[in-house]
Amino acid sequence: MNPFPYHLKELDTPLKVLFTGYLMTVGVGYLMALIQILFTHGMADGKFGLSIDDVVYSYYGNRSGTLLEQKLNGSMQAYATEQERFELMQWTRDGARAVDYVSSGSKAIIEKNCVMCHNEDASGIPNYNDFEQLKAVTQQDEGATFSSLTRVSHIHLFGISFIFMFVGLIFSFSQIAPSRIKSLAIGMPYIFLLADIMSWWLTKLHPWFAWMVIIAGFGMGLSFLLMWVLSMLEMWAFRFVFVDGIAPKVESCRSRWVEKLSLPEDAGLDRCLWQVLKKTGRWVWGRAIAPLLKRFSGADKE
């Protein structure tokens, strides 16, 4: 049941333009956020593209080296020449002593390449004009600090929850999705957001939880994409897509699955998908997970 007297396709054009403008803006913002992740966390292991190692190095750290070395080989690699990076890393490995800071050439390299961003006016990053702050990044790389996690967590929780509130509000006007699907799509981003934030802290404690960061981020993006696409299509292409195009094919597909799964005739597509997921889950458990657990527990040797 729609809580509003009008559906998206029935709204006046000014309201459609308002909603479309907001969706387009946050859509581009979401895309920019993904690109920013690729150029920051995605370079943590020195290779472009997000991987498990990137997540581990970002939050747990690369305990085999210093933070300065990891940055010079990763996201900061483009800001210094190979020779300059070698000299800085050599100074770091020699103990990053203040007496060698000038003679090793490190001070000149830092002033030339780093302090343009790492200065007292920058927030959230160390000030390399202060030797004590520079010294801190020459210690073992332990990933994000608890202080930075606290700061980033509250910013994300406040900011992203507002984005999903308005996207979800617009999606609430839609007619093309059943109430259960709408409720799931609107609620899931908040669950994934909380899981995403929690996974940062867990990964800080143990690198195994890096998988949770990727899964939660993927789920949040998928929920956003579903609400964004369906809202835009209903506002501007309802008849073309849902009357003459995709919808009849989906209905035909639903009818076939209802027959195959022996469900009631009025069963919705969501129920069909749920039954398929349950059957798939049982098959994976019986054929893959359970035998592996049995093998690792040693029960098959008895």
XYZ file of N, CA and C in Angstrom, residues 41 44-45 49-60 203 207-215:
75
model
N 42.088 4.280 -0.415
C 42.187 2.910 0.080
C 42.642 1.958 -1.021
N 46.418 1.400 -1.249
C 47.139 1.084 -0.012
C 48.201 0.017 -0.217
N 47.966 -0.916 -1.152
C 48.960 -1.960 -1.413
C 49.878 -1.613 -2.581
N 43.131 -0.346 -7.711
C 42.018 -1.283 -7.611
C 41.863 -1.776 -6.176
N 40.621 -1.849 -5.716
C 40.350 -2.220 -4.333
C 40.450 -3.735 -4.151
N 41.199 -4.149 -3.145
C 41.369 -5.568 -2.842
C 41.298 -5.767 -1.329
N 41.295 -7.030 -0.924
C 41.292 -7.340 0.509
C 42.529 -6.747 1.188
N 43.679 -6.838 0.522
C 44.904 -6.271 1.100
C 44.772 -4.774 1.328
N 44.120 -4.071 0.404
C 43.917 -2.629 0.577
C 43.137 -2.338 1.853
N 42.078 -3.106 2.073
C 41.245 -2.897 3.259
C 42.043 -3.212 4.525
N 42.781 -4.312 4.491
C 43.592 -4.692 5.657
C 44.627 -3.622 5.968
N 45.347 -3.154 4.941
C 46.384 -2.144 5.162
C 45.786 -0.829 5.659
N 44.582 -0.485 5.201
C 43.957 0.785 5.578
C 43.530 0.810 7.037
N 42.999 -0.316 7.538
C 42.441 -0.329 8.881
C 43.319 -1.085 9.887
N 43.825 -2.243 9.522
C 44.691 -3.020 10.423
C 46.141 -2.583 10.300
N 38.044 -4.767 11.755
C 39.242 -4.993 10.953
C 40.465 -4.385 11.627
N 42.527 -8.661 10.928
C 42.405 -8.474 9.476
C 41.355 -9.347 8.813
N 40.909 -10.416 9.473
C 39.916 -11.303 8.867
C 38.629 -10.565 8.522
N 38.280 -9.532 9.300
C 37.020 -8.827 9.104
C 37.045 -7.903 7.882
N 38.148 -7.865 7.149
C 38.204 -7.056 5.926
C 37.147 -7.493 4.925
N 36.819 -8.783 4.917
C 35.755 -9.264 4.023
C 34.423 -8.581 4.329
N 34.184 -8.335 5.609
C 32.932 -7.706 6.030
C 32.824 -6.282 5.490
N 33.962 -5.576 5.389
C 33.973 -4.214 4.849
C 33.481 -4.224 3.397
N 34.001 -5.143 2.606
C 33.636 -5.214 1.183
C 32.195 -5.651 1.009
N 31.747 -6.647 1.776
C 30.364 -7.126 1.657
C 29.373 -6.032 2.043
